[in-house]
mmCIF file of C-alpha atoms in Angstrom:
data_model
loop_
_atom_site.group_PDB
_atom_site.id
_atom_site.type_symbol
_atom_site.label_atom_id
_atom_site.label_comp_id
_atom_site.label_asym_id
_atom_site.label_seq_id
_atom_site.Cartn_x
_atom_site.Cartn_y
_atom_site.Cartn_z
ATOM 1 C CA ALA A 70 -23.965 -112.345 25.518
ATOM 2 C CA PRO A 71 -22.379 -114.274 23.426
ATOM 3 C CA GLN A 72 -21.818 -111.172 21.182
ATOM 4 C CA ASP A 73 -19.495 -109.506 23.911
ATOM 5 C CA TYR A 74 -16.296 -111.687 23.694
ATOM 6 C CA VAL A 75 -13.373 -110.883 21.166
ATOM 7 C CA ASP A 76 -10.377 -113.319 21.160
ATOM 8 C CA PRO A 77 -7.195 -111.071 20.543
ATOM 9 C CA SER A 78 -5.445 -114.959 20.182
ATOM 10 C CA ALA A 79 -8.030 -115.638 16.914
ATOM 11 C CA ALA A 80 -6.057 -117.122 14.470
ATOM 12 C CA ALA A 81 -6.528 -115.300 10.992
ATOM 13 C CA GLN A 82 -8.039 -117.467 8.090
ATOM 14 C CA VAL A 83 -6.662 -118.103 4.845
ATOM 15 C CA ARG A 84 -9.421 -118.005 2.163
ATOM 16 C CA ALA A 85 -9.033 -119.617 -1.142
ATOM 17 C CA ASP A 86 -8.430 -117.138 -2.547
ATOM 18 C CA GLY A 87 -5.513 -116.375 -1.181
ATOM 19 C CA ARG A 88 -6.567 -113.251 1.125
ATOM 20 C CA VAL A 89 -6.444 -113.268 5.038
ATOM 21 C CA PHE A 90 -8.781 -112.600 7.285
ATOM 22 C CA LYS A 91 -9.194 -112.609 11.768
ATOM 23 C CA VAL A 92 -12.178 -113.885 13.363
ATOM 24 C CA ARG A 93 -12.992 -110.426 15.723
ATOM 25 C CA ARG A 94 -16.183 -111.675 16.559
ATOM 26 C CA LEU A 95 -19.306 -113.908 16.544
ATOM 27 C CA HIS A 96 -22.273 -111.791 16.960
ATOM 28 C CA ASP A 97 -24.958 -114.215 15.909
ATOM 29 C CA HIS A 98 -25.845 -118.586 14.417
ATOM 30 C CA ARG A 99 -28.387 -120.575 12.825
ATOM 31 C CA GLN A 100 -29.041 -123.527 11.581
ATOM 32 C CA GLY A 101 -27.336 -123.998 7.904
ATOM 33 C CA VAL A 102 -27.669 -126.790 4.995
ATOM 34 C CA SER A 103 -24.731 -128.265 6.065
ATOM 35 C CA GLY A 104 -25.329 -127.085 10.014
ATOM 36 C CA VAL A 105 -24.583 -125.029 12.153
ATOM 37 C CA GLU A 106 -23.248 -121.559 10.918
ATOM 38 C CA TYR A 107 -21.906 -117.578 12.694
ATOM 39 C CA PHE A 108 -22.645 -114.338 12.220
ATOM 40 C CA VAL A 109 -19.041 -113.319 12.111
ATOM 41 C CA GLU A 110 -17.400 -109.231 12.011
ATOM 42 C CA TRP A 111 -13.879 -109.725 10.505
ATOM 43 C CA GLU A 112 -10.779 -107.369 12.370
ATOM 44 C CA SER A 113 -10.276 -104.177 10.369
ATOM 45 C CA PHE A 114 -14.363 -104.457 8.404
ATOM 46 C CA PRO A 115 -16.876 -103.000 11.841
ATOM 47 C CA ASN A 116 -19.795 -102.534 9.328
ATOM 48 C CA ARG A 117 -22.553 -104.897 9.122
ATOM 49 C CA ASN A 118 -22.488 -104.989 5.829
ATOM 50 C CA ASP A 119 -19.579 -107.169 5.724
ATOM 51 C CA PHE A 120 -20.057 -109.905 8.670
ATOM 52 C CA THR A 121 -21.303 -113.370 6.802
ATOM 53 C CA TRP A 122 -21.712 -116.205 7.704
ATOM 54 C CA GLU A 123 -19.438 -119.019 8.752
ATOM 55 C CA PRO A 124 -20.268 -122.673 8.685
ATOM 56 C CA ARG A 125 -18.631 -123.650 12.637
ATOM 57 C CA SER A 126 -15.932 -125.800 10.527
ATOM 58 C CA SER A 127 -14.112 -123.712 9.317
ATOM 59 C CA LEU A 128 -13.904 -121.657 12.373
ATOM 60 C CA LEU A 129 -12.487 -124.237 14.019
ATOM 61 C CA PRO A 130 -8.792 -124.228 12.665
ATOM 62 C CA SER A 131 -8.992 -119.979 12.831
ATOM 63 C CA ALA A 132 -11.276 -118.730 16.426
ATOM 64 C CA PRO A 133 -11.660 -122.523 18.241
ATOM 65 C CA VAL A 134 -11.507 -120.643 21.494
ATOM 66 C CA THR A 135 -14.262 -117.141 20.439
ATOM 67 C CA LEU A 136 -15.941 -120.264 19.233
ATOM 68 C CA ARG A 137 -15.730 -121.875 22.367
ATOM 69 C CA CYS A 138 -16.327 -118.922 24.239
ATOM 70 C CA TYR A 139 -19.873 -118.176 22.827
ATOM 71 C CA GLU A 140 -21.655 -121.024 22.487
ATOM 72 C CA SER A 141 -20.775 -121.693 26.509
ATOM 73 C CA VAL A 142 -22.192 -118.600 26.939
ATOM 74 C CA ARG A 143 -24.934 -118.883 25.208
ATOM 75 C CA ALA A 144 -24.981 -122.155 26.851
ATOM 76 C CA LEU A 145 -25.321 -120.767 29.904
ATOM 77 C CA LEU A 146 -28.156 -117.767 28.731
ATOM 78 C CA LEU A 147 -30.632 -120.795 28.011
ATOM 79 C CA ASP A 148 -30.121 -122.344 31.282
ATOM 80 C CA GLU A 149 -30.812 -119.084 32.832
ATOM 81 C CA VAL A 150 -33.986 -119.071 30.177
ATOM 82 C CA ASN A 151 -35.091 -122.197 31.112
#
């Protein structure tokens, strides 16, 4: 499943307030107001209450491999269903 892919090479994501986070896993996606958003598990924050919805644009620079793998596996799963 897409949510099972963990990208060990994911780069840190630096927030506007200077805090640094690293993507551990993508668990889900949804259509947000400004495009697709992903439900992100952050390294060192395994509690589901700490996961956040992030826009695709914020994940591309920091976790492009994770994002591409999630989307590829999702597409394969949709093909199997159809």
